[in-house]
mmCIF file of C-alpha atoms in Angstrom:
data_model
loop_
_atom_site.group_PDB
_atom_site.id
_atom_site.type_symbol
_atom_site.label_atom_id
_atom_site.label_comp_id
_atom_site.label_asym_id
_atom_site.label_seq_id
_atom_site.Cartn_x
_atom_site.Cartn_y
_atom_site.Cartn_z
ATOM 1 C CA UNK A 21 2.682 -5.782 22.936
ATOM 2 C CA UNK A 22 1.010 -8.123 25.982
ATOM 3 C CA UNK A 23 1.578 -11.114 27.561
ATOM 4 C CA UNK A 24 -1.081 -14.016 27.213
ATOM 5 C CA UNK A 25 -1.999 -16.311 29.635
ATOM 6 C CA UNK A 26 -5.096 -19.163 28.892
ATOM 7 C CA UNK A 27 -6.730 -21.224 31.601
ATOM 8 C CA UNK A 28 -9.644 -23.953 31.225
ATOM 9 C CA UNK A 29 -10.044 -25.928 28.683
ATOM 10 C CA UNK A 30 -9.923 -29.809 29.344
ATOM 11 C CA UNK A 31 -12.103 -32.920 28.150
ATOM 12 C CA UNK A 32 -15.633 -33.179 27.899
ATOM 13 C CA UNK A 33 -17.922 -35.418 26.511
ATOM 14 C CA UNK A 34 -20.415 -34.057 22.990
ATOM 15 C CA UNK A 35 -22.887 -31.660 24.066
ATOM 16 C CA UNK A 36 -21.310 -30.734 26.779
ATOM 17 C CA UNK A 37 -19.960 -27.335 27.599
ATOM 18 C CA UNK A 38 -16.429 -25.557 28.163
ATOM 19 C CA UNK A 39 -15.042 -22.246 29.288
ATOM 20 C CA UNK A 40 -11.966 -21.050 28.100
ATOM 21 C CA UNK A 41 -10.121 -17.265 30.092
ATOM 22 C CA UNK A 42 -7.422 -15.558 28.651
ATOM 23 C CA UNK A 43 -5.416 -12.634 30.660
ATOM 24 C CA UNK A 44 -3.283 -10.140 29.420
ATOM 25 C CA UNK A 45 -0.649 -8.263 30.860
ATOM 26 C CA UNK A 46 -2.274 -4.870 29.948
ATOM 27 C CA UNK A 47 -4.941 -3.574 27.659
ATOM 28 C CA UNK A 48 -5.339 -4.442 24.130
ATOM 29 C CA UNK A 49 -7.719 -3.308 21.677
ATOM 30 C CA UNK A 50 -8.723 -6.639 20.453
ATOM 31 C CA UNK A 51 -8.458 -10.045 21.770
ATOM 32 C CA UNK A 52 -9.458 -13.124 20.189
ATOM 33 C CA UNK A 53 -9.344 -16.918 19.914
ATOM 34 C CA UNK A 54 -8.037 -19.096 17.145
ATOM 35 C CA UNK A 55 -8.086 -23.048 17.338
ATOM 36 C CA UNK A 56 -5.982 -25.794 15.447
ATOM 37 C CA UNK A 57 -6.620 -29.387 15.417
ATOM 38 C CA UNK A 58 -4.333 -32.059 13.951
ATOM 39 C CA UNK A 59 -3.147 -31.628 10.487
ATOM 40 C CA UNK A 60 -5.464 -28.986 9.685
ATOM 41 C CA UNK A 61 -5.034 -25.209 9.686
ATOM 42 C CA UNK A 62 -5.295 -22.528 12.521
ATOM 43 C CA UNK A 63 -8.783 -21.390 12.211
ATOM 44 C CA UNK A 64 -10.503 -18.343 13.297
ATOM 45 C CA UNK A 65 -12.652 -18.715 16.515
ATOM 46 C CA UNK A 66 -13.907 -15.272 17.822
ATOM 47 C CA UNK A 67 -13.003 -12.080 18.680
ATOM 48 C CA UNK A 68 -13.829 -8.685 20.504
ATOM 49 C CA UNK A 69 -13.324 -5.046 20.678
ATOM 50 C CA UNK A 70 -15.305 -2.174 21.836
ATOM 51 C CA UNK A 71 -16.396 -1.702 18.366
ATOM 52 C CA UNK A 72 -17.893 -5.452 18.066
ATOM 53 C CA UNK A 73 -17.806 -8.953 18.116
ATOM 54 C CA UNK A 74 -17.072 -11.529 15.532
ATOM 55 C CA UNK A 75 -17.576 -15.136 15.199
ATOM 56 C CA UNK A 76 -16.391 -17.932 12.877
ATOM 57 C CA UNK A 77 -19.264 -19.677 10.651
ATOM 58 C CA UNK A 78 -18.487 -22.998 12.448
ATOM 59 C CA UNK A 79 -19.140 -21.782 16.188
ATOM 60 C CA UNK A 80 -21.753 -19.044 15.243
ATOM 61 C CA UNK A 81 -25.026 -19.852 17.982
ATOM 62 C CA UNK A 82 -22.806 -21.930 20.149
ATOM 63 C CA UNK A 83 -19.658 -19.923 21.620
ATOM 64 C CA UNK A 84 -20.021 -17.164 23.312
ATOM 65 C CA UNK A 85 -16.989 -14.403 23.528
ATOM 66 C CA UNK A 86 -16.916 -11.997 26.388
ATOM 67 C CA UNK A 87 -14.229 -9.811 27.877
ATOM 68 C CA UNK A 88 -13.593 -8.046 30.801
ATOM 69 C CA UNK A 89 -11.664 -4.856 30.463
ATOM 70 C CA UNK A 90 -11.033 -4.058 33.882
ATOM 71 C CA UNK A 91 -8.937 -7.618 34.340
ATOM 72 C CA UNK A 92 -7.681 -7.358 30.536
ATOM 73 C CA UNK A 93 -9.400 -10.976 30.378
ATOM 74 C CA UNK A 94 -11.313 -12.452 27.486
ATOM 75 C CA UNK A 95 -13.149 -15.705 27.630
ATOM 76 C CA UNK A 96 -14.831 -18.048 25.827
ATOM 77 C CA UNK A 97 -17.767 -20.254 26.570
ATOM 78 C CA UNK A 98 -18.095 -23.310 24.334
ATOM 79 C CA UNK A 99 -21.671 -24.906 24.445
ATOM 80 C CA UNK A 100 -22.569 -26.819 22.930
ATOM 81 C CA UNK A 101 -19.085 -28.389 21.876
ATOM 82 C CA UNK A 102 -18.896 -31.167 18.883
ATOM 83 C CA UNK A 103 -15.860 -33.569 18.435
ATOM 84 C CA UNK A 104 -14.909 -31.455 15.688
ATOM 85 C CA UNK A 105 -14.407 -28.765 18.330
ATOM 86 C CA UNK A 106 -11.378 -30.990 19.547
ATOM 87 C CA UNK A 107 -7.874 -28.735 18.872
ATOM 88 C CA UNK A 108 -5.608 -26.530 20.251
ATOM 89 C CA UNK A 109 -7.276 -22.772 21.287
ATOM 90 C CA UNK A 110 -4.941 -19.978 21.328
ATOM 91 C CA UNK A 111 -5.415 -16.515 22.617
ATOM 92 C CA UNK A 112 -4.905 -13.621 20.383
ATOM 93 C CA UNK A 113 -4.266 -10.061 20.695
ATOM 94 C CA UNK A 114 -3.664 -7.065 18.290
ATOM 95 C CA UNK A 115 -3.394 -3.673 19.386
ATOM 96 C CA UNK A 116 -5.534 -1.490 16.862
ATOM 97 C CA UNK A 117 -7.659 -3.986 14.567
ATOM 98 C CA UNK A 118 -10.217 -6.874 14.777
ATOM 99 C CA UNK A 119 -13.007 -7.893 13.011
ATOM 100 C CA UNK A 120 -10.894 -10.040 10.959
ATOM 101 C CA UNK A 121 -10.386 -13.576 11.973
ATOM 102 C CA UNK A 122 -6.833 -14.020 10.380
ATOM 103 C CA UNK A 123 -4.170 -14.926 12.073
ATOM 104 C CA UNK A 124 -1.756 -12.328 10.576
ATOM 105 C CA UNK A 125 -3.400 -9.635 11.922
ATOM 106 C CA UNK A 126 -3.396 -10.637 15.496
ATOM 107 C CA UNK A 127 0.500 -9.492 16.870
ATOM 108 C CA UNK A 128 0.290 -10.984 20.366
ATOM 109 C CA UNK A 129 -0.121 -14.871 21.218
ATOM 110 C CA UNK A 130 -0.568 -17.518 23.808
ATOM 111 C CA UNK A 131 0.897 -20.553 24.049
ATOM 112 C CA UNK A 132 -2.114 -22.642 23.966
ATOM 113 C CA UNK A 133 -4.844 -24.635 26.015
ATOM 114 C CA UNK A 134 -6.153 -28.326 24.564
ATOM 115 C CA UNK A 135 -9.985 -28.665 24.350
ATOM 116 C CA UNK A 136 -10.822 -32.695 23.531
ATOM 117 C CA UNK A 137 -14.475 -33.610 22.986
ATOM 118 C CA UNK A 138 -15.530 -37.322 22.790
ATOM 119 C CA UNK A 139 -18.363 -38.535 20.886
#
């Protein structure tokens, strides 16, 4: 199991752009990002391994996940970000699967950074 630590996040205005980092306290083999908003459900965001990357429908074309394994970071950059981009973003982290942007199958957890975009 790791430790999760986000940074970034913050307001911007539509059409704007965002970067999100996540750090773990040692390697994992996948690491991901999930979002909920208000009253909706947590939703699948992105995630990476060494086998791959996977996107949700609703961010395919304008996030962009990257990780660095050397740091045990992932981040995410958000551009260009819609309203509807507004929510919570959690880091994720699962020691042996990915590809699979359910929450269930991702052990390890932040606690959270807030991303608000204004229209």
């Amino acid at each position: 199991r790791v430790q999760l630590v986000e940074s970034g996040g913050g307001s911007v205005q539509a059409g704007g752009s965002l970067s999100l980092s996540c750090a773990a306290s040692g390697y994992t083999y996948c690491m991901g990002w999930f979002r909920q908003a208000p009253g909706k459900e947590r939703e699948g965001v992105a995630a990476i391994s060494r086998r791959g990357v996977y996107y949700g429908d609703s961010v395919k074309g304008r996030f962009t996940i990257s990780r660095d394994n050397a740091n045990n970071t992932v981040y995410l950059q958000m551009n260009p970000l819609k309203p509807e981009d507004s929510a919570v973003y959690y880091c994720a982290a699962d020691s042996w699967r990915c590809g699979s942007l359910v929450d269930a199958n991702f052990a390890d957890w932040g606690l959270g950074t807030q991303v608000t975009v204004s229209s």
